[in-house]
Short mmCIF file of C-alpha atoms in Angstrom, two decimals:
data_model
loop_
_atom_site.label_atom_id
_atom_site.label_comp_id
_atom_site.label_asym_id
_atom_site.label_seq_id
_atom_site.Cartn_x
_atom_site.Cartn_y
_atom_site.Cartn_z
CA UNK A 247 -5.37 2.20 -42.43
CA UNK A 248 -7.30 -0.81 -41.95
CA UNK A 249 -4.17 -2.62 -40.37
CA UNK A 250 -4.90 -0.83 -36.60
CA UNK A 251 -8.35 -1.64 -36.48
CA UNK A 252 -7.93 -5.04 -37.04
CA UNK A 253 -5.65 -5.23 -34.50
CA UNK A 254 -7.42 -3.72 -31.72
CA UNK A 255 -10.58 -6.08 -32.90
CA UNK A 256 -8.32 -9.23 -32.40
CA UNK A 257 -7.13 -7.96 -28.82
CA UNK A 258 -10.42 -6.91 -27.25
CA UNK A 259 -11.32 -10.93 -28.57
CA UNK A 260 -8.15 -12.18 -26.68
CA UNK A 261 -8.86 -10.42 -23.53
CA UNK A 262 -13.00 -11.63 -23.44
CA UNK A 263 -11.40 -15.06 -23.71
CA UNK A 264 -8.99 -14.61 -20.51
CA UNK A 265 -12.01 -13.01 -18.84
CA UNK A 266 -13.96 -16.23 -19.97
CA UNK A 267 -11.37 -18.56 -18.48
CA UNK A 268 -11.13 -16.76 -15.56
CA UNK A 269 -14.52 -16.77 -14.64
CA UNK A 270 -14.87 -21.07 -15.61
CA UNK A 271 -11.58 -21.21 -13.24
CA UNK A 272 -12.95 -23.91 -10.93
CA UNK A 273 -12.43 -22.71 -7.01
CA UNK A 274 -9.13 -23.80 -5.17
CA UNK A 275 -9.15 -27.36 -3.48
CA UNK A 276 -8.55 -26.11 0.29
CA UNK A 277 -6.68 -28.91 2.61
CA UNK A 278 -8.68 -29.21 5.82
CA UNK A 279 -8.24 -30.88 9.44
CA UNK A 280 -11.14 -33.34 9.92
CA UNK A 281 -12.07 -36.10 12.74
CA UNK A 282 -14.32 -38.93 12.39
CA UNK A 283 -17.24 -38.45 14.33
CA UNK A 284 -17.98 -40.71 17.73
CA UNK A 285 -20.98 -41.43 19.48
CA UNK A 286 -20.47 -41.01 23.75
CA UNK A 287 -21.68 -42.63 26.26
CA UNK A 288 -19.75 -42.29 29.62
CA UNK A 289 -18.08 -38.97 30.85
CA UNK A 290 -14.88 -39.25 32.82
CA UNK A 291 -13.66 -37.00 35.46
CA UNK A 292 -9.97 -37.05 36.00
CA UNK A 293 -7.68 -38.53 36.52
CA UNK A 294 -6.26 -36.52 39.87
CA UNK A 295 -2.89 -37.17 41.62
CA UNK A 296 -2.80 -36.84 45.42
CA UNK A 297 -1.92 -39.14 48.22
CA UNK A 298 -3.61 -40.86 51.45
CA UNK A 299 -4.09 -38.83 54.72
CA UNK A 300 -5.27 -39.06 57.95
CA UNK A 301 -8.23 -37.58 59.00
CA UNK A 302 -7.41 -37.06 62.73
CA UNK A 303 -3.89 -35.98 64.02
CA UNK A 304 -2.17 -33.61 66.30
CA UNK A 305 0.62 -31.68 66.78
CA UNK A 306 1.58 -32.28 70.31
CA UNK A 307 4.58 -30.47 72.29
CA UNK A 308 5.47 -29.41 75.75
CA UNK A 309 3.72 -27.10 77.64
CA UNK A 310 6.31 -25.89 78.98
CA UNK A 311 9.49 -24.57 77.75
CA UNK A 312 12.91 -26.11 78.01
CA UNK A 313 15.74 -28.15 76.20
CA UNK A 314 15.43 -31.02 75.17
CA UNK A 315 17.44 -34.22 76.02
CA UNK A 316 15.39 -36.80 74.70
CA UNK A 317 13.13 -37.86 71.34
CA UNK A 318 12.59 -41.35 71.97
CA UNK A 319 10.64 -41.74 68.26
CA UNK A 320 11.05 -40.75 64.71
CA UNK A 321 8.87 -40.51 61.16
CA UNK A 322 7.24 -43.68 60.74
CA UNK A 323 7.01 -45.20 64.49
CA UNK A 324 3.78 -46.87 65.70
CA UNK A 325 3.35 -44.94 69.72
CA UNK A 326 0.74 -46.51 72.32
CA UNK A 327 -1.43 -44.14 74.04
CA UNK A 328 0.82 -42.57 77.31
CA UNK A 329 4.05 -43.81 75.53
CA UNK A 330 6.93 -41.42 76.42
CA UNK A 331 7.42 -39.34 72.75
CA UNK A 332 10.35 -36.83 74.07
CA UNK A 333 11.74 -35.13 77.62
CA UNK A 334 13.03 -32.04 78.79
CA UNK A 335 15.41 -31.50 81.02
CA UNK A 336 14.17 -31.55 84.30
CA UNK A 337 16.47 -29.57 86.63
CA UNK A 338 15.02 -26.46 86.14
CA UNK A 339 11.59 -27.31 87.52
CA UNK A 340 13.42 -29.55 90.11
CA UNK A 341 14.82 -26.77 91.90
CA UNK A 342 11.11 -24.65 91.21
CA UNK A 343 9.70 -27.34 93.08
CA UNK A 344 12.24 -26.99 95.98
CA UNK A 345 11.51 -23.19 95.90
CA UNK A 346 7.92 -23.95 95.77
CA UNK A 347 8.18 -26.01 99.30
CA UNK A 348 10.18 -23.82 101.07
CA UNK A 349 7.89 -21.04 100.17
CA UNK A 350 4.85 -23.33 101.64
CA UNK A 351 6.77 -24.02 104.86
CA UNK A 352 7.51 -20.18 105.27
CA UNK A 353 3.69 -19.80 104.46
CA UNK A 354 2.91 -22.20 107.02
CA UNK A 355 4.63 -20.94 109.75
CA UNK A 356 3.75 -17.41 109.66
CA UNK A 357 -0.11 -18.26 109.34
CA UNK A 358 -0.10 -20.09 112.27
CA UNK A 359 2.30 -17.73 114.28
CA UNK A 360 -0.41 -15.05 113.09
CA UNK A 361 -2.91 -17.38 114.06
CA UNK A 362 -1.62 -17.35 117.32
CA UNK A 363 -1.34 -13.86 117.76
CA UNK A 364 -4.62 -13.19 116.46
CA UNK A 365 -6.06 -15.45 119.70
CA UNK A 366 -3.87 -14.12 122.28
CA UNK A 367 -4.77 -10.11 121.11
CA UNK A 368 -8.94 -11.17 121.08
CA UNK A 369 -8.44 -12.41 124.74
CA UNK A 370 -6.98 -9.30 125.79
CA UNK A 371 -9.38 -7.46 123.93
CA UNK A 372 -12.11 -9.51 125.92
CA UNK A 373 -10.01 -8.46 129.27
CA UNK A 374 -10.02 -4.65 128.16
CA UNK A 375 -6.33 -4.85 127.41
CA UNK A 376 -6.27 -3.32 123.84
CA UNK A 377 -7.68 -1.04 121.99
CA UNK A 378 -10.41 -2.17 118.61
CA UNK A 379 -7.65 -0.83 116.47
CA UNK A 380 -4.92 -3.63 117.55
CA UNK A 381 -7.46 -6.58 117.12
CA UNK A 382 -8.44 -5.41 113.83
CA UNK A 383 -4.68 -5.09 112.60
CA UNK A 384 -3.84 -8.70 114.71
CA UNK A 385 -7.46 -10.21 112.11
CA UNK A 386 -5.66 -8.77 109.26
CA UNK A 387 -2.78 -9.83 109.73
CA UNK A 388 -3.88 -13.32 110.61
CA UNK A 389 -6.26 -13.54 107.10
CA UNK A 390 -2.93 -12.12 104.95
CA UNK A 391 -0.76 -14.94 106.05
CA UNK A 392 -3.60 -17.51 105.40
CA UNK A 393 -4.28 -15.85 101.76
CA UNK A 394 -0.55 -15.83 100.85
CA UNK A 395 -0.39 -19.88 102.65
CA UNK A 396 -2.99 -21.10 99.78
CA UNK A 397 -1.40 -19.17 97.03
CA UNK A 398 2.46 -20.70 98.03
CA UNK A 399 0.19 -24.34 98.28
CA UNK A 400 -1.09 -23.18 94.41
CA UNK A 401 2.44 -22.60 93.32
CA UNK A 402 3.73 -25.79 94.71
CA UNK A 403 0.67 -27.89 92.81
CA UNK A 404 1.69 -26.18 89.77
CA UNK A 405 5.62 -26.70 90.46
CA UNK A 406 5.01 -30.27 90.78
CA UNK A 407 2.87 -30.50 87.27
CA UNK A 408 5.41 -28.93 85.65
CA UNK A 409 8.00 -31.77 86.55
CA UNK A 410 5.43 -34.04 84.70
CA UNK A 411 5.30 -31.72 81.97
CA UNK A 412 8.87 -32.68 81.14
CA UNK A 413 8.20 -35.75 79.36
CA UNK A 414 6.03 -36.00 76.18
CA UNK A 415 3.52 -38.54 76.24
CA UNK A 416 0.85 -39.91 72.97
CA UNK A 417 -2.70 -39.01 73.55
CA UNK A 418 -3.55 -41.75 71.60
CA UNK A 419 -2.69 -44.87 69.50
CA UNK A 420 -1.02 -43.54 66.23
CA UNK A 421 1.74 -43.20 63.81
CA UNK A 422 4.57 -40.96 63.53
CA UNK A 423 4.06 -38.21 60.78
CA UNK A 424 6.24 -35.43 61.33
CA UNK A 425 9.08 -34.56 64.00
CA UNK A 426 10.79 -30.79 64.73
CA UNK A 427 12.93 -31.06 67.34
CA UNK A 428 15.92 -32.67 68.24
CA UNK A 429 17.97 -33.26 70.89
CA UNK A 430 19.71 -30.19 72.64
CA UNK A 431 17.67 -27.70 71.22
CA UNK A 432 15.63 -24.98 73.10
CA UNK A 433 11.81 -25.12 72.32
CA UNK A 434 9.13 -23.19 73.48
CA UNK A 435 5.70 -23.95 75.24
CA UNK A 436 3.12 -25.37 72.83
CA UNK A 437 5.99 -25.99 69.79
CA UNK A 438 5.06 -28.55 68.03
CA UNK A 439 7.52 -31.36 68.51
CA UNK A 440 6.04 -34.43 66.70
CA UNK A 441 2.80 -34.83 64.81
CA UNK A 442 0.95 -38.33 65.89
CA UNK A 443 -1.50 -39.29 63.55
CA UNK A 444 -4.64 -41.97 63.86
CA UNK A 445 -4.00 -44.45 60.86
CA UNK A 446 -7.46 -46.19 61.39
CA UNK A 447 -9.15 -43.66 59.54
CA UNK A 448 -7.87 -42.71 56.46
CA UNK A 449 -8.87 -40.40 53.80
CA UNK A 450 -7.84 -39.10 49.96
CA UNK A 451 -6.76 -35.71 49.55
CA UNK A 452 -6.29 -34.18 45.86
CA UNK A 453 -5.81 -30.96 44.11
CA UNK A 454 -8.21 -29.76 41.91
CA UNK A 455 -8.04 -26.84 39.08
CA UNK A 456 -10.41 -24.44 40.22
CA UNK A 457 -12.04 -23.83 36.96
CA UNK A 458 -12.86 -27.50 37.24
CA UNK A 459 -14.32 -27.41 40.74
CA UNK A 460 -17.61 -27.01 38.72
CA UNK A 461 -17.68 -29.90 36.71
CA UNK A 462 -17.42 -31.75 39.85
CA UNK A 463 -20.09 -34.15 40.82
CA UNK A 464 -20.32 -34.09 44.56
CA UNK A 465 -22.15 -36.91 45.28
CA UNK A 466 -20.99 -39.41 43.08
CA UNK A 467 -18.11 -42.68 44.24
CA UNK A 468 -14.93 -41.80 43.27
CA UNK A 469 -12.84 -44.62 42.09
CA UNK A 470 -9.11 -44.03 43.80
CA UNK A 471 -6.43 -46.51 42.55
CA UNK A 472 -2.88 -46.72 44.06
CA UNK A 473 0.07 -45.33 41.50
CA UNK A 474 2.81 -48.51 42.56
CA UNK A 475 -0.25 -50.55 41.72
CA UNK A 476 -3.22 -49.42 39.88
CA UNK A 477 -5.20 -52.73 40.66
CA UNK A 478 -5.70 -51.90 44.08
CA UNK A 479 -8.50 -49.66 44.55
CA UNK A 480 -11.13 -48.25 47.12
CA UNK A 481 -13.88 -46.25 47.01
CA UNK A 482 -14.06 -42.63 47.84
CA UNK A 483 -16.85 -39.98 48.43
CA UNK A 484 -16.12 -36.33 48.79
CA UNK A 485 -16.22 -34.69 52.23
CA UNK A 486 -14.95 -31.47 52.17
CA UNK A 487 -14.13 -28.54 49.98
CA UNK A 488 -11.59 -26.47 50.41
CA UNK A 489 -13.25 -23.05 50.40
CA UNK A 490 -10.78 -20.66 48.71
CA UNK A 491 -8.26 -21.80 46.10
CA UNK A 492 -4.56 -22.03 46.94
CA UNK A 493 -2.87 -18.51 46.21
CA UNK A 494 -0.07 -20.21 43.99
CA UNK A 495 -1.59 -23.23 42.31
CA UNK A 496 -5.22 -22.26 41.94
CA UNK A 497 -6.36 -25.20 43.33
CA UNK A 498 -8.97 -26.54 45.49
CA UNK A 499 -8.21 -29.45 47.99
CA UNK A 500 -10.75 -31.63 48.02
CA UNK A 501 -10.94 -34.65 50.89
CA UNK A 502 -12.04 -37.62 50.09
CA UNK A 503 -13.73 -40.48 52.39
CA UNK A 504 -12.27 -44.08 51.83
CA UNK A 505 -14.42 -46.83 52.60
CA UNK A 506 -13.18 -49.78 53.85
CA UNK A 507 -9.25 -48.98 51.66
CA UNK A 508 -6.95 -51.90 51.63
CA UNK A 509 -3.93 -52.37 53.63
CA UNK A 510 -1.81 -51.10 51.04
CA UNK A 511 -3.01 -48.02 51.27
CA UNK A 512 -0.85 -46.55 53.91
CA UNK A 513 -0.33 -42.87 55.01
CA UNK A 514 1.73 -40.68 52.33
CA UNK A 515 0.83 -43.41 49.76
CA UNK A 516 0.24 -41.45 45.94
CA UNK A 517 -3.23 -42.55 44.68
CA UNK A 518 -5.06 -41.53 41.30
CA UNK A 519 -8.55 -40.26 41.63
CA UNK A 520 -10.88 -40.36 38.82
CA UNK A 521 -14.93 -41.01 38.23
CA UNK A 522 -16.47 -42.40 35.11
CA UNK A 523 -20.06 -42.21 34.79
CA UNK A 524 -22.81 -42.98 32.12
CA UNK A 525 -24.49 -40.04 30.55
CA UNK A 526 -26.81 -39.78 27.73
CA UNK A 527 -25.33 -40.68 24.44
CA UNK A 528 -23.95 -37.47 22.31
CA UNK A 529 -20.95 -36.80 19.92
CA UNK A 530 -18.24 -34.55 21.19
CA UNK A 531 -16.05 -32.49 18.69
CA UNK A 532 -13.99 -29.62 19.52
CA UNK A 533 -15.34 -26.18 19.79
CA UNK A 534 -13.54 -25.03 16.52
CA UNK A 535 -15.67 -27.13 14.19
CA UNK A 536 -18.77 -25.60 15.33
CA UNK A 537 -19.78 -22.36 12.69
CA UNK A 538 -21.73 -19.63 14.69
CA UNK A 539 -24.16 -17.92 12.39
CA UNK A 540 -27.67 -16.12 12.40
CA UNK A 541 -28.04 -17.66 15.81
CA UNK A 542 -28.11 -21.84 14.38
CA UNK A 543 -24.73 -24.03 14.80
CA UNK A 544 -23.74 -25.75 12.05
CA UNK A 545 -20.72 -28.35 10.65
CA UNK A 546 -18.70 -29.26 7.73
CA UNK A 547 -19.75 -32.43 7.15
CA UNK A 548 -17.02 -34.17 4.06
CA UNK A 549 -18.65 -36.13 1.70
CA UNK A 550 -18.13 -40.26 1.37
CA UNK A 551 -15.67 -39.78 -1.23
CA UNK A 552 -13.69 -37.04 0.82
CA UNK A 553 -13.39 -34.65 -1.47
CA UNK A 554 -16.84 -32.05 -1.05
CA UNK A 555 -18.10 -30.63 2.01
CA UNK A 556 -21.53 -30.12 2.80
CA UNK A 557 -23.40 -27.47 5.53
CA UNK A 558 -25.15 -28.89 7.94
CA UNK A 559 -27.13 -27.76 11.15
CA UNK A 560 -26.32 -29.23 14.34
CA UNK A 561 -28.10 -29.45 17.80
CA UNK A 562 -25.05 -28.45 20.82
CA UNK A 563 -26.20 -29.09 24.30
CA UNK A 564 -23.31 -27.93 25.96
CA UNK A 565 -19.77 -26.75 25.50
CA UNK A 566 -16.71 -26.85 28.05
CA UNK A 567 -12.93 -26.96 27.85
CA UNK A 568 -12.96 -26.05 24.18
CA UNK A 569 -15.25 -29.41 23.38
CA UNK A 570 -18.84 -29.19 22.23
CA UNK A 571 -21.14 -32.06 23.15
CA UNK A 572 -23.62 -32.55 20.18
CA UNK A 573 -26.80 -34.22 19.97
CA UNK A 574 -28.42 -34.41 16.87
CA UNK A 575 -26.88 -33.35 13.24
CA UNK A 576 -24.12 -35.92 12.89
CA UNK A 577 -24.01 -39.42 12.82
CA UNK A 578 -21.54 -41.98 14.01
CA UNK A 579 -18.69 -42.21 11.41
CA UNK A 580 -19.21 -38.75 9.96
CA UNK A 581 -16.15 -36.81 8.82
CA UNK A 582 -16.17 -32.98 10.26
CA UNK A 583 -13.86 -30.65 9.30
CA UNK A 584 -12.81 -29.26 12.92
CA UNK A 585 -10.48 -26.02 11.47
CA UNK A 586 -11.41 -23.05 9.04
CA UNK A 587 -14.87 -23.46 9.24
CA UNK A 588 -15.32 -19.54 8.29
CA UNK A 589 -13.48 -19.98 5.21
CA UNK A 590 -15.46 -23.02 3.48
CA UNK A 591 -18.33 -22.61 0.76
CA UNK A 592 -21.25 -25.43 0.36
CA UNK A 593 -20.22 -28.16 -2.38
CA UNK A 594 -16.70 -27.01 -1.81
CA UNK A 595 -13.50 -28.89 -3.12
CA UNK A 596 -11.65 -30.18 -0.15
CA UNK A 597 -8.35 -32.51 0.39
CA UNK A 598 -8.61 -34.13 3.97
CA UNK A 599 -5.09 -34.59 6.02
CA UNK A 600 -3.24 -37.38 5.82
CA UNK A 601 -5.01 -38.71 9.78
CA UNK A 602 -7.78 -37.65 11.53
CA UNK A 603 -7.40 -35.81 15.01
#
């Protein structure tokens, strides 16, 4: 009867030995993401595609409507101020103009035969002749024909502008841009036609991510580079802001002054528009190796052998675009573990990937 007892002795002996193992089991070696830890000194802003505009240009077309039977320029051409751009055909106001002189003789004629009638009637009326009545109607008569004469002289004026308003003429020196109409086709007053633009003033235009409109520095000199050859650069400042975002793109165009931009940087050229500035020295990591607790930041910092890691606080000045700028807790060269922060114990076992990120 002793045989059981024995037996149940040696098995509770067993099982305090597992329990002993268990519990001496050293803690798993967790594989973690790490990046070695750089001191900043410049910020960059950018880079931003977008392409060189004028600042001044205008759509110009007829004031008149018509068809056309002449563009005498296309995309690209350099016009002279009062160089002919496009015609209309003309015989339409031709024969307005011939209806407008006819109309002006008629005009004529009966404001001086009322004229004359007028005179004859008051000298009768001096004579006792006619009646009040009859020299009143003769006055009347005589003023009607003389308003209608100077509004038949106003349509002829305005019938002989119009035959200038057939042709298209530059306003100004310029360029080319844009064209709408061709030959033979029916366009109305004010259509635009062609869009001249003034290439001696020229300006950067770029797109900009709203949610990065903020970051923007306003007054600082933008560096804007050419894309066929990023060794030919000008200055630009900012000079407007779009202000609402495009409905599609969520974007902001932002116009750019160029001051004193090389030749090469012609109208519809693609440029590249970025700033780098100093700023006060810091360490940027990304936002996931930053540990959030009791209201203090803190890191992973990996030992020099690369195998423990170690809590340590951390001083964050700032945090944007999933990046947190430090400045004071780590030191140039540091390894920080930068994912599963949450999930790491102090003096922890660690094996560190192959790279850093």
């Amino acid at each position: 009867m002793r045989y059981p007892v024995a037996l149940a002795a040696f098995a509770l002996l067993v099982l305090g030995g597992c329990h002993e193992e268990a519990a001496e089991a050293p803690p798993p070696i967790r594989p973690v993401l790490y990046t070695v830890a750089k001191v900043v000194g410049t910020e960059r802003f950018g880079p931003f595609a977008g392409t060189v505009e004028p600042r001044y240009q205008s759509q110009l077309g007829f004031r008149i409507g018509g068809r056309v039977v002449a563009r005498d320029v296309t995309v690209g051409d350099v016009v002279r101020k009062g160089q002919r751009l496009a015609a209309l055909d003309p015989v339409v106001t031709r024969f307005a103009l011939t209806r407008a002189e006819a109309d002006v003789a008629d005009a004529t004629a009966q404001s001086e035969n009322a004229a004359a009638t007028e005179a004859r009637v008051r000298r009768l009326f001096e004579g006792g002749n006619v009646t009040q009545a009859q020299l009143d109607t003769a006055t009347a008569n005589r003023d009607t024909t003389q308003a209608r004469l100077a509004q038949m002289r106003a349509s002829l004026q305005k019938a002989r502008d119009q035959i200038g308003y057939t042709e298209l003429t530059a306003d100004f020196d310029g360029v080319v841009t844009e064209r709408r109409a061709e030959v033979g086709q029916d366009v109305t007053a004010g259509q635009t036609v062609v869009t001249v633009a003034r290439p001696e003033v020229r300006e950067a235009v770029v797109d900009i991510p709203e949610d990065l409109l903020g970051a923007m520095p306003r007054d600082e000199r933008f560096t804007v580079a050419l894309q066929s050859a990023p060794e030919v650069t000008a200055t630009g400042t900012v000079r407007e802001v779009a202000p609402f975002a495009d409905a599609s793109t969520r974007t902001r165009r932002i116009r750019m002054t160029l001051q004193d931009p090389p030749a090469a940087f012609r109208l519809g050229a693609t440029i590249t528009v970025d700033l780098t500035r100093k700023v006060a020295p810091h360490v940027v990591l990304p936002e996931t190796a930053i540990l959030s607790a009791e209201g203090r930041d803190a890191v992973w910092i990996v030992d020099a052998a690369g195998t423990r890691v170690a809590r340590r606080p951390v001083e964050v000045a700032g945090r944007r675009h999933g990046f947190a700028a430090l400045t004071a807790g780590v030191e140039p060269g540091e390894r920080v573990v930068v994912a599963g922060t949450h999930s790491l114990g102090e003096g922890q076992t660690v094996r560190l990937a192959d790279e850093a990120l």
